[in-house]
């Protein structure tokens, strides 16, 4: 079963994404900030990460910088999910960028595309 | 280091991402923030009438009009103003670069933040006019470093913790290095010193052996020139790449996930006398227009105390 790490400080978004991905056959782990996210990524080695940008403490791009310095994580695809304007420019190497509020089918399509065997 | 930030804005969409940077930096560092807007240019020398840069209407910029423009700016930045409630909003009439520099001399900010051009708007006095746009003219004469946010990609994405310093080994670059080092130490971040070897000279591509030799020389020169001056910076590196310098700097900054690029604003290098008189480096200008992070132009050594 493919594993997705959801990093977002909004519990409602985490709950929504968790149920969306679980219902579609993915295992989900979550983290509420960048620090917790990095620990979870190292512990669980997810196949995909969804990443919020504006979070308490370190923002998403700083998580991405640290993640990309870890040889075991640097090739993990990241989908940026944020309500910030211009969020598609925030992480140039992100696999995709989705603006909040997002279309669940569109997001699922991106996830399935990235995680296909 | 960021006690006072002057945000010079056209109060249009072109400056929205610069606004995000200015307001977030002010919030992060507890800085005083002045939002400054030049309303318009007098129609003639000492005319009482001016053309408003945003509405294009001829108006008389009396106190009532100035107050109205201030209110408009406060409305435009209402969300950001919630983050920095004590911020000062002021307006002036005149040529934008002159008024911004006047404001900088009066308020003595530690940093001026500016946005990009107003795009295709041909009539705007803020538009990029070669050889010097407002931004370039301000950067050339400013009494403090000037941070330019020219693209949405260069917006605020969580603060400054990785800094790229681009050097051409000029004396002006030494001032920029001091600023980059001080900034890196202040934010306890990484400092990446970088030099780009131009593979072309007068339209002819250099042989790769010569390029390789220049790369080695550049790395050794950076280590020698800056390595012993890294007080307060634990995490630093030096690198040299070959190519078209402004693009290489932008690519390198992307590779390092840089939050800011620091470069010198200067007119000549110490080794290439033939470049004497060249206005604000075309390399810096290209970097500003292409970078995915804010670019800080430094034109003199920072006064301390």
XYZ file of C-alpha atoms in Angstrom, chain B residues 54-270:
217
model
C -2.562 54.998 -10.702
C -5.650 56.726 -12.096
C -3.846 58.773 -14.831
C -6.051 61.726 -13.984
C -4.763 65.281 -13.683
C -5.299 66.315 -10.092
C -4.193 68.919 -7.597
C -2.301 67.070 -4.861
C -3.535 69.038 -1.870
C -3.769 67.694 1.665
C -7.212 66.268 1.072
C -6.043 64.348 -2.003
C -2.942 63.051 -0.192
C -5.096 61.850 2.713
C -7.406 60.112 0.264
C -4.476 58.323 -1.424
C -3.110 57.278 1.989
C -6.500 55.781 2.824
C -6.555 53.957 -0.535
C -3.126 52.476 0.206
C -4.261 51.399 3.660
C -7.246 49.680 2.060
C -5.033 48.013 -0.574
C -2.740 46.636 2.148
C -5.412 46.114 4.819
C -4.574 42.424 5.317
C -0.856 43.100 5.611
C -1.398 46.085 7.896
C -3.033 43.764 10.415
C 0.369 42.068 10.767
C 2.246 45.330 11.321
C -0.290 47.656 12.948
C 2.123 50.481 13.806
C 3.281 50.978 10.252
C 3.540 54.460 8.781
C 1.962 55.219 5.387
C 3.113 58.341 3.562
C 2.902 59.781 0.053
C 4.742 62.388 -1.982
C 4.681 64.078 -5.375
C 7.646 63.988 -7.743
C 9.814 61.602 -9.710
C 9.636 58.245 -7.913
C 13.399 57.574 -7.668
C 14.161 61.078 -6.338
C 11.382 60.974 -3.775
C 12.294 57.466 -2.616
C 15.910 58.525 -2.174
C 14.792 61.699 -0.361
C 12.660 59.565 1.937
C 15.593 57.206 2.519
C 17.881 60.098 3.451
C 15.295 61.456 5.889
C 14.151 58.210 7.507
C 17.517 56.406 7.344
C 16.067 52.889 6.912
C 18.234 49.781 7.170
C 16.634 48.355 4.051
C 14.545 49.594 1.149
C 12.133 47.037 -0.322
C 10.844 47.587 -3.853
C 8.669 45.675 -6.272
C 9.104 44.923 -9.920
C 8.033 46.955 -12.882
C 4.421 47.714 -13.608
C 4.607 45.409 -16.599
C 3.224 46.473 -19.935
C 1.924 49.761 -18.682
C 3.856 51.988 -21.062
C 2.766 55.291 -19.544
C 3.685 54.499 -15.984
C 6.627 56.412 -14.551
C 7.454 53.214 -12.656
C 7.982 51.228 -15.826
C 11.407 49.930 -16.673
C 13.175 52.542 -18.756
C 16.665 51.675 -19.890
C 19.270 52.609 -18.889
C 17.663 53.196 -15.508
C 14.289 52.336 -14.084
C 13.160 53.669 -10.726
C 14.524 50.566 -9.084
C 17.922 50.799 -10.751
C 18.237 54.490 -9.976
C 17.337 53.937 -6.349
C 19.717 50.994 -6.067
C 22.567 53.067 -7.495
C 22.298 55.923 -4.998
C 20.559 54.456 -1.954
C 22.206 55.001 1.430
C 21.302 51.430 2.434
C 20.823 48.037 0.742
C 17.879 47.736 -1.626
C 15.861 44.524 -1.782
C 14.004 43.984 -5.050
C 11.132 41.526 -5.409
C 10.597 41.491 -9.149
C 8.569 38.286 -9.591
C 5.805 36.479 -7.696
C 8.270 33.598 -7.311
C 10.498 35.929 -5.270
C 7.752 36.502 -2.725
C 7.909 35.666 0.984
C 7.971 31.924 1.566
C 8.821 31.723 5.250
C 11.806 33.950 5.982
C 15.486 34.248 5.224
C 17.767 31.374 6.156
C 19.728 30.555 3.005
C 21.657 33.379 1.357
C 23.584 33.337 -1.897
C 26.263 35.969 -2.342
C 27.338 36.471 -5.940
C 30.805 37.940 -6.349
C 32.918 39.262 -9.192
C 35.827 39.970 -6.796
C 35.416 43.722 -7.116
C 35.825 46.127 -4.202
C 32.084 46.731 -4.376
C 31.587 42.999 -3.889
C 33.506 43.236 -0.628
C 30.827 45.579 0.748
C 28.147 43.181 -0.472
C 29.983 40.273 1.157
C 30.108 42.090 4.501
C 26.369 42.624 4.288
C 25.684 39.009 3.242
C 27.850 37.692 6.079
C 26.215 39.986 8.620
C 22.762 38.987 7.387
C 23.626 35.262 7.520
C 24.955 35.628 11.067
C 21.874 37.662 12.071
C 19.415 35.039 10.842
C 21.748 32.141 11.804
C 21.473 30.904 8.242
C 23.582 29.411 5.476
C 25.826 31.560 3.292
C 26.761 30.324 -0.167
C 29.467 32.308 -1.947
C 29.284 31.982 -5.708
C 31.137 33.139 -8.789
C 30.034 32.570 -12.379
C 32.741 32.277 -15.035
C 31.521 33.813 -18.278
C 32.291 31.283 -21.014
C 32.092 33.945 -23.696
C 34.415 36.831 -24.334
C 33.563 39.219 -27.130
C 31.276 36.639 -28.684
C 33.882 33.835 -28.678
C 33.444 30.784 -26.453
C 36.424 30.050 -24.220
C 38.123 26.654 -24.514
C 36.983 24.284 -21.754
C 40.547 23.930 -20.400
C 40.632 27.658 -19.860
C 37.153 27.597 -18.292
C 38.242 24.785 -15.936
C 41.322 26.749 -14.936
C 39.207 29.826 -14.237
C 36.776 27.785 -12.153
C 39.625 26.417 -10.023
C 41.110 29.878 -9.674
C 37.731 31.357 -8.686
C 37.128 28.748 -5.979
C 40.598 29.288 -4.503
C 40.176 33.029 -4.703
C 36.811 32.896 -2.914
C 38.248 30.682 -0.162
C 41.185 33.048 0.291
C 39.202 36.263 0.102
C 36.122 35.359 2.139
C 36.915 32.147 4.046
C 38.707 33.899 6.899
C 35.943 36.504 7.247
C 33.039 34.207 8.080
C 32.623 35.303 11.712
C 29.244 34.199 13.044
C 28.452 31.982 10.061
C 28.757 28.254 10.766
C 27.334 26.929 7.544
C 28.993 28.345 4.436
C 30.243 27.129 1.083
C 31.966 28.377 -2.052
C 31.147 27.358 -5.613
C 31.955 28.435 -9.146
C 29.996 27.497 -12.257
C 30.539 28.410 -15.868
C 27.972 29.801 -18.256
C 26.014 33.017 -18.732
C 26.636 34.681 -15.335
C 23.164 36.016 -14.441
C 21.467 32.750 -15.354
C 24.083 30.721 -13.469
C 23.542 32.837 -10.354
C 19.783 32.342 -10.587
C 20.201 28.579 -11.144
C 22.652 28.312 -8.262
C 20.262 30.184 -5.956
C 17.499 27.788 -6.965
C 19.761 24.816 -6.283
C 20.538 26.156 -2.811
C 16.860 27.003 -2.161
C 18.067 30.535 -1.472
C 15.778 33.005 0.285
C 17.865 35.981 -0.858
C 20.656 36.789 -3.297
C 23.077 39.525 -2.240
C 25.104 41.268 -4.917
C 27.055 44.457 -5.303
C 25.814 47.403 -7.209
C 28.890 48.824 -8.854
C 30.182 50.499 -11.947
C 33.473 48.750 -12.522
C 35.626 45.858 -11.428
C 39.096 46.196 -10.086
